[in-house]
PDB file of C-alpha atoms and ligand atoms in Angstrom:
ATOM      1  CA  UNK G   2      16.862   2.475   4.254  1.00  0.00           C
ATOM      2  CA  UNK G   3      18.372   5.612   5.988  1.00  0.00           C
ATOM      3  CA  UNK G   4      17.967   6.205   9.843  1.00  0.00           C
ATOM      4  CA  UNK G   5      16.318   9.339   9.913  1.00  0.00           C
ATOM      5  CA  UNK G   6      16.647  11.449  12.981  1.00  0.00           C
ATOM      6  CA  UNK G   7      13.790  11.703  15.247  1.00  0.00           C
ATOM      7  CA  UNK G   8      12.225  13.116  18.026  1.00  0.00           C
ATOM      8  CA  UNK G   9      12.222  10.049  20.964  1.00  0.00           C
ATOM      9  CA  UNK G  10       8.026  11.014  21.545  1.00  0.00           C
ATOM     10  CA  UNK G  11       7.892   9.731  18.004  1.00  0.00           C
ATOM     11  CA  UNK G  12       9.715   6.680  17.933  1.00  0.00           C
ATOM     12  CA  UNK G  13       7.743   5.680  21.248  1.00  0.00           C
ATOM     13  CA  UNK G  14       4.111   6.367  19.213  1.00  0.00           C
ATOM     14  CA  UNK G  15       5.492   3.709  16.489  1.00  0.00           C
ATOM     15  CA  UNK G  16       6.573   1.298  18.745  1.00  0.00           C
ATOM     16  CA  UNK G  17       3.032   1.271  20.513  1.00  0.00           C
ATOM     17  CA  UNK G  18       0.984   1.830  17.163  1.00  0.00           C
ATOM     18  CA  UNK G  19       3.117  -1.691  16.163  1.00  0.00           C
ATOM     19  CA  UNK G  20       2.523  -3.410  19.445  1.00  0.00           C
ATOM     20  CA  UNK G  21      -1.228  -2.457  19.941  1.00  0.00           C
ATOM     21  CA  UNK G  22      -2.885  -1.712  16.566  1.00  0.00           C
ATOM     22  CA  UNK G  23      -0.826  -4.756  14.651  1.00  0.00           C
ATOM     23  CA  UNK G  24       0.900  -7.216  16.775  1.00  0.00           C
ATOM     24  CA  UNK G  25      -2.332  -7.240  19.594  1.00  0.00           C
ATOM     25  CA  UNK G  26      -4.470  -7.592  16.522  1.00  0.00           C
ATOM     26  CA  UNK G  27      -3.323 -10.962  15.355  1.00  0.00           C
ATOM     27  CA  UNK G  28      -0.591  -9.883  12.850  1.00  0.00           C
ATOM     28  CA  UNK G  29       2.201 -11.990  13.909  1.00  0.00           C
ATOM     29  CA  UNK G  30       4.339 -11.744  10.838  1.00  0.00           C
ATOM     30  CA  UNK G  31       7.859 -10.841  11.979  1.00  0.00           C
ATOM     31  CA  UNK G  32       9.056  -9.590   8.659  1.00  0.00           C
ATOM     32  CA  UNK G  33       6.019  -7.183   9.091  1.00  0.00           C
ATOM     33  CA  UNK G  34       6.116  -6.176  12.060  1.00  0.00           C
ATOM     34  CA  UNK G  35      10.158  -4.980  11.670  1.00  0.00           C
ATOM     35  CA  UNK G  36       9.198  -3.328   8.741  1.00  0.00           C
ATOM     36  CA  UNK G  37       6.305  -1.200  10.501  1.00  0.00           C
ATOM     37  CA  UNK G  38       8.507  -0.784  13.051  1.00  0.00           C
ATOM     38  CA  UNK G  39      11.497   0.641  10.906  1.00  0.00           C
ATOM     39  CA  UNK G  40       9.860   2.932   8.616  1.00  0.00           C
ATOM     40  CA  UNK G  41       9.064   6.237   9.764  1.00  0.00           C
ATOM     41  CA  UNK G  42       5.614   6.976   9.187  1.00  0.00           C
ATOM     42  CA  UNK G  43       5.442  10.621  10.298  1.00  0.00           C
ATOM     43  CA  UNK G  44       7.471  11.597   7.830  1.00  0.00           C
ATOM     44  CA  UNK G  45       4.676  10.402   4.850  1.00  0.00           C
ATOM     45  CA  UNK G  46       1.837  12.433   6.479  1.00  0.00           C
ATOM     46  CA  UNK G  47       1.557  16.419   5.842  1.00  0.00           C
ATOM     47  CA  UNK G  48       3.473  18.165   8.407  1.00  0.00           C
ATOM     48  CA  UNK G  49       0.730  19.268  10.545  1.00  0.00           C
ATOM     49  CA  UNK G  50      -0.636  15.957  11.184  1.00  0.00           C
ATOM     50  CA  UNK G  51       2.496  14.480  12.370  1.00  0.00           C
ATOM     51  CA  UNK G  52       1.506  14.268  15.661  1.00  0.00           C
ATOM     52  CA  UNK G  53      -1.447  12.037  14.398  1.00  0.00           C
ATOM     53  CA  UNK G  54       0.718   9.878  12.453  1.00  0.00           C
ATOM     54  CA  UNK G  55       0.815   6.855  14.387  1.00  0.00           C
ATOM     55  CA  UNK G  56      -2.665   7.274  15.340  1.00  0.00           C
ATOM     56  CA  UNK G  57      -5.373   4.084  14.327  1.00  0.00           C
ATOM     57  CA  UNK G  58      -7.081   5.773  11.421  1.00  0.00           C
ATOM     58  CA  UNK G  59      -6.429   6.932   7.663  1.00  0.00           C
ATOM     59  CA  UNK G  60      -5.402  10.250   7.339  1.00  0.00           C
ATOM     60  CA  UNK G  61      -5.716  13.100   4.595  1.00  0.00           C
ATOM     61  CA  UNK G  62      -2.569  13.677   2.025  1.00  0.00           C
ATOM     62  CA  UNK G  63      -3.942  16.432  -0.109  1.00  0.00           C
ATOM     63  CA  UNK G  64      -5.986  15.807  -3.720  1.00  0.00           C
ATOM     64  CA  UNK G  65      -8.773  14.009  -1.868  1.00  0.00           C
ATOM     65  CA  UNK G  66      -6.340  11.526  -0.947  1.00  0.00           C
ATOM     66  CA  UNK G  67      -5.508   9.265   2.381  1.00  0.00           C
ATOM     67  CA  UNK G  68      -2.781   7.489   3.674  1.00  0.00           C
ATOM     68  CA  UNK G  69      -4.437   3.847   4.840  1.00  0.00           C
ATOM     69  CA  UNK G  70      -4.625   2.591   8.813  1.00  0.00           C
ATOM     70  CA  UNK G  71      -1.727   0.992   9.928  1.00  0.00           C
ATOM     71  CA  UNK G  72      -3.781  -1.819  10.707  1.00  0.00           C
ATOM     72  CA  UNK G  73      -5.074  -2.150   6.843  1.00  0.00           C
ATOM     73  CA  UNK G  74      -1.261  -1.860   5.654  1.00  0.00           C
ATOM     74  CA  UNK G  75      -0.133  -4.194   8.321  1.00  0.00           C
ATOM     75  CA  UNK G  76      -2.705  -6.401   6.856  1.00  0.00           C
ATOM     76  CA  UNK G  77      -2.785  -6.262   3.398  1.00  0.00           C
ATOM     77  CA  UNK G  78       0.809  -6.393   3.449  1.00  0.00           C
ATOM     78  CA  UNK G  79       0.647  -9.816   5.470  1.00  0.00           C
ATOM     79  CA  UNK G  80      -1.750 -10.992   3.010  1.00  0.00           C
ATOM     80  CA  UNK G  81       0.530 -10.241   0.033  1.00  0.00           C
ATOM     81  CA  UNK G  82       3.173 -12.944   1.822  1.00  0.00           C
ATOM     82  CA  UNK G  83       6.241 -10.800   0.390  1.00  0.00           C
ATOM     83  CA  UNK G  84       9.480 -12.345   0.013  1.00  0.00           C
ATOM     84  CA  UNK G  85      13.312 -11.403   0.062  1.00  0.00           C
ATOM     85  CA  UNK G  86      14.129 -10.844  -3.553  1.00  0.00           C
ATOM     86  CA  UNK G  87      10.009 -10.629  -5.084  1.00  0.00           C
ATOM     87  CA  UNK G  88       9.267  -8.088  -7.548  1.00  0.00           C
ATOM     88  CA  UNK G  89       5.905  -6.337  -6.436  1.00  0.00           C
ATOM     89  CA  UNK G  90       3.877  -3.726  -7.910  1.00  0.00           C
ATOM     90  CA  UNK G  91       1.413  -1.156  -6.451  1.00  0.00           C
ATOM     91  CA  UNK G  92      -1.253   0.746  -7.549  1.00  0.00           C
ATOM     92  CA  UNK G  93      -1.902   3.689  -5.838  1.00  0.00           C
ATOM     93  CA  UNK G  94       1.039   5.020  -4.059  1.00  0.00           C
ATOM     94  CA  UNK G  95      -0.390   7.799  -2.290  1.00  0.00           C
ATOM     95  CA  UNK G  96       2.036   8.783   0.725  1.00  0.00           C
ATOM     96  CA  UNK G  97       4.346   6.036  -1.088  1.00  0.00           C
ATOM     97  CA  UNK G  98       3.934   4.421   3.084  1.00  0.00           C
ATOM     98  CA  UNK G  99       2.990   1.101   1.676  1.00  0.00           C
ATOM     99  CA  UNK G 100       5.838   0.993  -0.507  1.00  0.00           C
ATOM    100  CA  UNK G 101       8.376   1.835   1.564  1.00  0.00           C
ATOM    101  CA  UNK G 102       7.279  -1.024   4.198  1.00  0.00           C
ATOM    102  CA  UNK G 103       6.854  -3.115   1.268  1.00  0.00           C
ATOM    103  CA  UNK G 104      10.487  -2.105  -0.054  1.00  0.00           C
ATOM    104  CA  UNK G 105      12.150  -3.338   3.531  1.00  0.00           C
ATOM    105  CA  UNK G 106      10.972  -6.600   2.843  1.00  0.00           C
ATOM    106  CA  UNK G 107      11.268  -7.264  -1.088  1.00  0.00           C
ATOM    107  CA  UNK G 108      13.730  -6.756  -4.381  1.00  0.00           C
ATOM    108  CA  UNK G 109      12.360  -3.914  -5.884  1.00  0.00           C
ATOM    109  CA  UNK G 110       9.097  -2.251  -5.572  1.00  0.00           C
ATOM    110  CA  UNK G 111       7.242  -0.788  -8.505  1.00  0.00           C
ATOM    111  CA  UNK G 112       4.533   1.990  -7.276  1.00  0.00           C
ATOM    112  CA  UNK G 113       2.158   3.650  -9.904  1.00  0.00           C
ATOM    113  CA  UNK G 114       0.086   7.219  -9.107  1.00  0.00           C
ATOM    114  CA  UNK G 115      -2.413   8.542 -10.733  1.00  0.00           C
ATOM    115  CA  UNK G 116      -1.470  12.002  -9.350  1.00  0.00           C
ATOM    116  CA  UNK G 117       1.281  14.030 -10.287  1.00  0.00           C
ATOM    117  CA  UNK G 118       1.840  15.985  -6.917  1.00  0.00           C
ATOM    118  CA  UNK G 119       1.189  12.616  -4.943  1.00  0.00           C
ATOM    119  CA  UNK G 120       3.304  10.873  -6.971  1.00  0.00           C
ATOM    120  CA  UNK G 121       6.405  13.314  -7.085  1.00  0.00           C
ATOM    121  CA  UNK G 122       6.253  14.333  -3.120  1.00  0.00           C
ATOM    122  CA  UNK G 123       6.301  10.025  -2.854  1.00  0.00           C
ATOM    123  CA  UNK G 124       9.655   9.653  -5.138  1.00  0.00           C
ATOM    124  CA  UNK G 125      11.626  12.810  -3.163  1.00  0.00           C
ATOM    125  CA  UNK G 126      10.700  10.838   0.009  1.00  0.00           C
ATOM    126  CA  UNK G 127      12.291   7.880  -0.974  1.00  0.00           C
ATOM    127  CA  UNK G 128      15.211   9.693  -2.770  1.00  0.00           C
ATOM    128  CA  UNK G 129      14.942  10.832   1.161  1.00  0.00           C
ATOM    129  CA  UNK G 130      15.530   7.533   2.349  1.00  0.00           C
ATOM    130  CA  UNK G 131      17.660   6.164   0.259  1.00  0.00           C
ATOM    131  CA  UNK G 132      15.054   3.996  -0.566  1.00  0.00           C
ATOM    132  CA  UNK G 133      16.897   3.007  -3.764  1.00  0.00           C
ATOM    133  CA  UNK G 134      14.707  -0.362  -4.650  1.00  0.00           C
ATOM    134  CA  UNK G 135      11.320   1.603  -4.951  1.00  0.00           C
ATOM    135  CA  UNK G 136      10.902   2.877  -8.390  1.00  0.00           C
ATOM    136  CA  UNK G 137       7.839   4.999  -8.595  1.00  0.00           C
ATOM    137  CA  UNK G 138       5.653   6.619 -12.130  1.00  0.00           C
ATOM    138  CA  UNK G 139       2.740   8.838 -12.618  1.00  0.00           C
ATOM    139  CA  UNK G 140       0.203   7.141 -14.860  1.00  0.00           C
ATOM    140  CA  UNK G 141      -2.942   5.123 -14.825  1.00  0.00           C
ATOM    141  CA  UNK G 142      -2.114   1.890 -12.871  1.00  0.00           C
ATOM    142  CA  UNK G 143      -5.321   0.240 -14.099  1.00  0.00           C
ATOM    143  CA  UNK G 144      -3.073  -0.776 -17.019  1.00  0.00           C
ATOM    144  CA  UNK G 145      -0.312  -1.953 -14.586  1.00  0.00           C
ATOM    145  CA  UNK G 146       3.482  -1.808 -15.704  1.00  0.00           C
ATOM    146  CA  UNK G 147       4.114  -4.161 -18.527  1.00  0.00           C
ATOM    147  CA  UNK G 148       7.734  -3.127 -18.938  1.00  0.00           C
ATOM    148  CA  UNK G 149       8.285  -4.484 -14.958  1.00  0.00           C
ATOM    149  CA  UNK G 150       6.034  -7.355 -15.272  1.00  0.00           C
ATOM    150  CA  UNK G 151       5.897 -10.026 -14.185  1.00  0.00           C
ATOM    151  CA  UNK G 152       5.358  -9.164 -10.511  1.00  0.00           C
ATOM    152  CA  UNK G 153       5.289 -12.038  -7.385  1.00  0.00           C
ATOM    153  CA  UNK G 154       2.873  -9.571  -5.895  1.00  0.00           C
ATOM    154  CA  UNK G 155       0.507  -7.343  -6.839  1.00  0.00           C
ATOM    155  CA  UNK G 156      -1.185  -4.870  -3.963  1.00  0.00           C
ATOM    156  CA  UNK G 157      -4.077  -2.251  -5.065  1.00  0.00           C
ATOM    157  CA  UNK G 158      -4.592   0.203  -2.613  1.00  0.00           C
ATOM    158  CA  UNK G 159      -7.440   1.908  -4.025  1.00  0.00           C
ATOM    159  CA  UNK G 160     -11.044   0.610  -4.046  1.00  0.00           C
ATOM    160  CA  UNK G 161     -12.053  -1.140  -7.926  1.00  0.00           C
ATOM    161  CA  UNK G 162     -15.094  -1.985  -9.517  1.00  0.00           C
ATOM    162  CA  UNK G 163     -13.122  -5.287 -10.307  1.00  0.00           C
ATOM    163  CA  UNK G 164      -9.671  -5.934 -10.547  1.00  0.00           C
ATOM    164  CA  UNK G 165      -8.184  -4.812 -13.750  1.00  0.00           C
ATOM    165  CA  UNK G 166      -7.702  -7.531 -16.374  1.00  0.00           C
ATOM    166  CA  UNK G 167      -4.213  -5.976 -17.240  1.00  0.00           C
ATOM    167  CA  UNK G 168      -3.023  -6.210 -13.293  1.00  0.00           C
ATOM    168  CA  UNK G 169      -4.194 -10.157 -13.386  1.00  0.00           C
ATOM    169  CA  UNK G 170      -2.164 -10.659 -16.687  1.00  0.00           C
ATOM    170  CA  UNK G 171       0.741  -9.067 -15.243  1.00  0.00           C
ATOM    171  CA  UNK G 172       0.998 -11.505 -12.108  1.00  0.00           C
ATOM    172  CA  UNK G 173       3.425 -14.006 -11.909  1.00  0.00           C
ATOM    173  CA  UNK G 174       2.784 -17.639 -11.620  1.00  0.00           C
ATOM    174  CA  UNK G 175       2.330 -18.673  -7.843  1.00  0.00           C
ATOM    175  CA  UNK G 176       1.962 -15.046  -7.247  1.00  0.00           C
ATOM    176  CA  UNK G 177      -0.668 -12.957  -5.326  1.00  0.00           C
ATOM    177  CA  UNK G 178      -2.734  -9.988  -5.432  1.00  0.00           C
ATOM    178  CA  UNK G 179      -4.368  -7.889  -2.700  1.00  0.00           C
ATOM    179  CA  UNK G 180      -7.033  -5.458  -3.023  1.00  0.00           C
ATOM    180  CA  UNK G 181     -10.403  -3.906  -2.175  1.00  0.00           C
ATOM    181  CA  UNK G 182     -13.282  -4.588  -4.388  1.00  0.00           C
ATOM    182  CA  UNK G 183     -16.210  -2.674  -4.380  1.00  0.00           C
ATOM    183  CA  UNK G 184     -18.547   0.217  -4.259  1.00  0.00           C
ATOM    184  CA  UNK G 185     -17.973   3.386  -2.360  1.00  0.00           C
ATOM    185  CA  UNK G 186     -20.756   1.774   0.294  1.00  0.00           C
ATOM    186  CA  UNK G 187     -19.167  -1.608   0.258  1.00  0.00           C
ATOM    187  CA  UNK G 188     -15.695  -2.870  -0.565  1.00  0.00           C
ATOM    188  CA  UNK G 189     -14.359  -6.161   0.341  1.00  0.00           C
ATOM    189  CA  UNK G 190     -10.430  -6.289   0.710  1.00  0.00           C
ATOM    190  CA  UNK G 191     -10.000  -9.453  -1.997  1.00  0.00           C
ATOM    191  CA  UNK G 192      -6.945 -11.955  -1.867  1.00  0.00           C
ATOM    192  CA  UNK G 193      -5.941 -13.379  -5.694  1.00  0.00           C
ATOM    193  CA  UNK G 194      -3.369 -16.353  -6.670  1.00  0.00           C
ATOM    194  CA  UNK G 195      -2.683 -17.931  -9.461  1.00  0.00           C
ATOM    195  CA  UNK G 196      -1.780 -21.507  -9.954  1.00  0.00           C
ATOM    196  CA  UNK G 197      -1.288 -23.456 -12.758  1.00  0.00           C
ATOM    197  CA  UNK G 198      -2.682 -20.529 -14.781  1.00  0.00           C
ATOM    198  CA  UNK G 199      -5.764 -20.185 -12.867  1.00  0.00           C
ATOM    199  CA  UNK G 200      -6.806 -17.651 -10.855  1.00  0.00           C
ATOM    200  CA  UNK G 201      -8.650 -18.036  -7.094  1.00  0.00           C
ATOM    201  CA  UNK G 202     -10.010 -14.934  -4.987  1.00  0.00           C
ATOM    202  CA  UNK G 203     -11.441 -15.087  -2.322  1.00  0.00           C
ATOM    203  CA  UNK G 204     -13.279 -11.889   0.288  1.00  0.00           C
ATOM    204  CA  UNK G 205     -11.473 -11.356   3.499  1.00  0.00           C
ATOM    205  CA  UNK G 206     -12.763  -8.511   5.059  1.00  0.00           C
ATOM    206  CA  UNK G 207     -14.980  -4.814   4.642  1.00  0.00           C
ATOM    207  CA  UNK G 208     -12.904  -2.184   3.947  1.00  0.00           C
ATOM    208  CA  UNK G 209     -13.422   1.631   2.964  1.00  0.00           C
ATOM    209  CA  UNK G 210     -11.016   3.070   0.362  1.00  0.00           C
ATOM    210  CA  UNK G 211     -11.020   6.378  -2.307  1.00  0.00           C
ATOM    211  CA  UNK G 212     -12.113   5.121  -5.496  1.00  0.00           C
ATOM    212  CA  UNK G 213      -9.587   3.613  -8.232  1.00  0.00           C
ATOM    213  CA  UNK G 214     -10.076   5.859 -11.466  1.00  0.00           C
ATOM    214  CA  UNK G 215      -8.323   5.634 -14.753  1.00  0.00           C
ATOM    215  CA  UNK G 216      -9.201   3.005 -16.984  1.00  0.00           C
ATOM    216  CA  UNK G 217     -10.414   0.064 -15.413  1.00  0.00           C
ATOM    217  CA  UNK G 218     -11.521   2.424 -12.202  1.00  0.00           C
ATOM    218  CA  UNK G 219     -14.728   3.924 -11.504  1.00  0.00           C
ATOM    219  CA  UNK G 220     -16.197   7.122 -13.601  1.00  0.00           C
ATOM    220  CA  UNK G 221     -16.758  10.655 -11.797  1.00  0.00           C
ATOM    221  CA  UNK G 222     -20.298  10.175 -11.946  1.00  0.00           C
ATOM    222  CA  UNK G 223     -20.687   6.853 -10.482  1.00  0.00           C
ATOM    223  CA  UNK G 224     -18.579   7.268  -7.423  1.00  0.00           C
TER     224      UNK G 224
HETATM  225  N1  SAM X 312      -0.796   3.216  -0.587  1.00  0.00           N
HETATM  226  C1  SAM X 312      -0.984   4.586  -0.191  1.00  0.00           C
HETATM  227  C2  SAM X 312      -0.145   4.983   0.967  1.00  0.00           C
HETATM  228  O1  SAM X 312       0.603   4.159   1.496  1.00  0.00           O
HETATM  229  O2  SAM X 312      -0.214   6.175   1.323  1.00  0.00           O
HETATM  230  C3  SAM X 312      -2.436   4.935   0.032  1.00  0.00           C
HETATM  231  C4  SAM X 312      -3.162   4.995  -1.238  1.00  0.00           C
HETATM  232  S1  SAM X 312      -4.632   5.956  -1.274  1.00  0.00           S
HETATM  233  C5  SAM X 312      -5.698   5.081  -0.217  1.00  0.00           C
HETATM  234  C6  SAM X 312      -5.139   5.528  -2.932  1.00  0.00           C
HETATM  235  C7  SAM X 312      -4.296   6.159  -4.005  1.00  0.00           C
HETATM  236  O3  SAM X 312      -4.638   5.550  -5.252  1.00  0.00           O
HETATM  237  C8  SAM X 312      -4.516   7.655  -4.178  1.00  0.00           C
HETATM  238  O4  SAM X 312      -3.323   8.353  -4.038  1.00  0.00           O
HETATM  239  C9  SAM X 312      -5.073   7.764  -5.594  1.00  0.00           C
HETATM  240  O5  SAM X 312      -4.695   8.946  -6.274  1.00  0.00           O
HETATM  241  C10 SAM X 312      -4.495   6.535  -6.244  1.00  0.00           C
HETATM  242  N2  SAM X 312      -5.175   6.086  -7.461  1.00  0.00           N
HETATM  243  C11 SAM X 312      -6.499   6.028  -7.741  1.00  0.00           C
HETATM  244  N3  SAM X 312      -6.709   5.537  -8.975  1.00  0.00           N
HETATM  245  C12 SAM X 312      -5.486   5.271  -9.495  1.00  0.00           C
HETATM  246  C13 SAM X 312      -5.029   4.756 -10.736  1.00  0.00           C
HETATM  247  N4  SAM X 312      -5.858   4.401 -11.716  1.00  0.00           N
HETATM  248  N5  SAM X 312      -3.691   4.614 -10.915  1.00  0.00           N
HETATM  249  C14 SAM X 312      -2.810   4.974  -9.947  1.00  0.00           C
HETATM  250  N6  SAM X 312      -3.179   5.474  -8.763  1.00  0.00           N
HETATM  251  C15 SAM X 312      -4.499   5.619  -8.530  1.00  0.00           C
END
């Protein structure tokens, strides 16, 4: 990734988002931790909340949309367990922050978004940062990205009525999947491997996402 340069006030607010809203947490990943660290988060969030950016809560992209807690991507990406040289995919890119975290510590990340707008502000960012190993598409990630799959790891960052059969097809053997389950009153963030064929979840903890539409996702009128 490119060294962007940056105002010293901001690097500061990443170092003490890292240190007190991950590390002091119980996140004690390394490979996390230098990845949060690294990747400048201000530059995902709309320009007027950039001051905000290392703050401990979601925050508004546009189209309805968030960019997750540090603490929930700190989390769900330690939960993942991503390796040097995986192939992961996400659904939901948003910002395209997860990814690029994701991409400091994997092969090649492949990020689907429903949105157009979200999708193509996400790809000039990482064109940005010569993030060359993230490889981002518009379209319905409910149906996952066959032509990429298999994937080590699979992370949904949008909350699912269940996880989409095409997703759990698409995961590798030994591999995992991270995601919230759940109504828009009550989502648990799930963890998913499968072994020998066989798939185990299992809840971790609440969580409160935007809905996952498309396909698999939840209709207008129900959420
Ligand atoms: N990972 C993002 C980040 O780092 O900024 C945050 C994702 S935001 C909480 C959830 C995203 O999922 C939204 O941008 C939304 O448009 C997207 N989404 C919802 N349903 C989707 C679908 N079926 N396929 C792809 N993206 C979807």
């Amino acid at each position: 990734m490119k060294t962007l340069e940056e105002p010293e006030i901001l690097r500061e607010a990443r170092e003490k988002m890292v240190h007190s809203q991950i590390e002091l947490r119980g996140i004690q990943n390394a490979a996390v931790l230098a990845a949060m660290r690294a990747v400048p988060r201000h530059v995902f969030v709309p320009s007027e909340l950039v001051e905000e950016a290392y703050d401990d809560c979601p925050l508004p992209i546009g189209e309805g949309q968030t960019i997750s807690q540090p603490y929930i991507v700190g989390l769900m990406t330690t939960l993942l367990r991503p390796r040097a040289g995986q192939r992961i995919l996400e659904v939901g890119t948003g910002s395209g922050y997860q990814a690029a975290v994701l991409a400091q510590m994997v092969g090649d990340v492949y990020t689907l978004e429903r949105i157009g707008s979200l999708a193509a502000r996400a790809a000039q960012l990482f064109e940005r940062l010569e993030l060359g190993n993230v490889h981002v598409q518009q379209g319905d990630g409910c149906l996952g990205w066959p032509e990429a799959a298999p994937f080590d790891g699979i992370i949904l960052t949008a909350g699912a009525p269940q996880i989409p059969q095409p997703l759990f097809d698409q995961l590798a053997e030994g591999g995992r999947l991270v995601g919230p389950v759940g109504s828009r009153f009550h989502q648990m963030l799930q963890v998913w491997v499968k072994e020998g064929g066989r798939l185990e979840g299992e809840d971790t903890i609440a969580v409160a996402f935007v809905p996952l539409r498309g396909q698999f996702g939840w209709g207008a009128e129900e959420w």
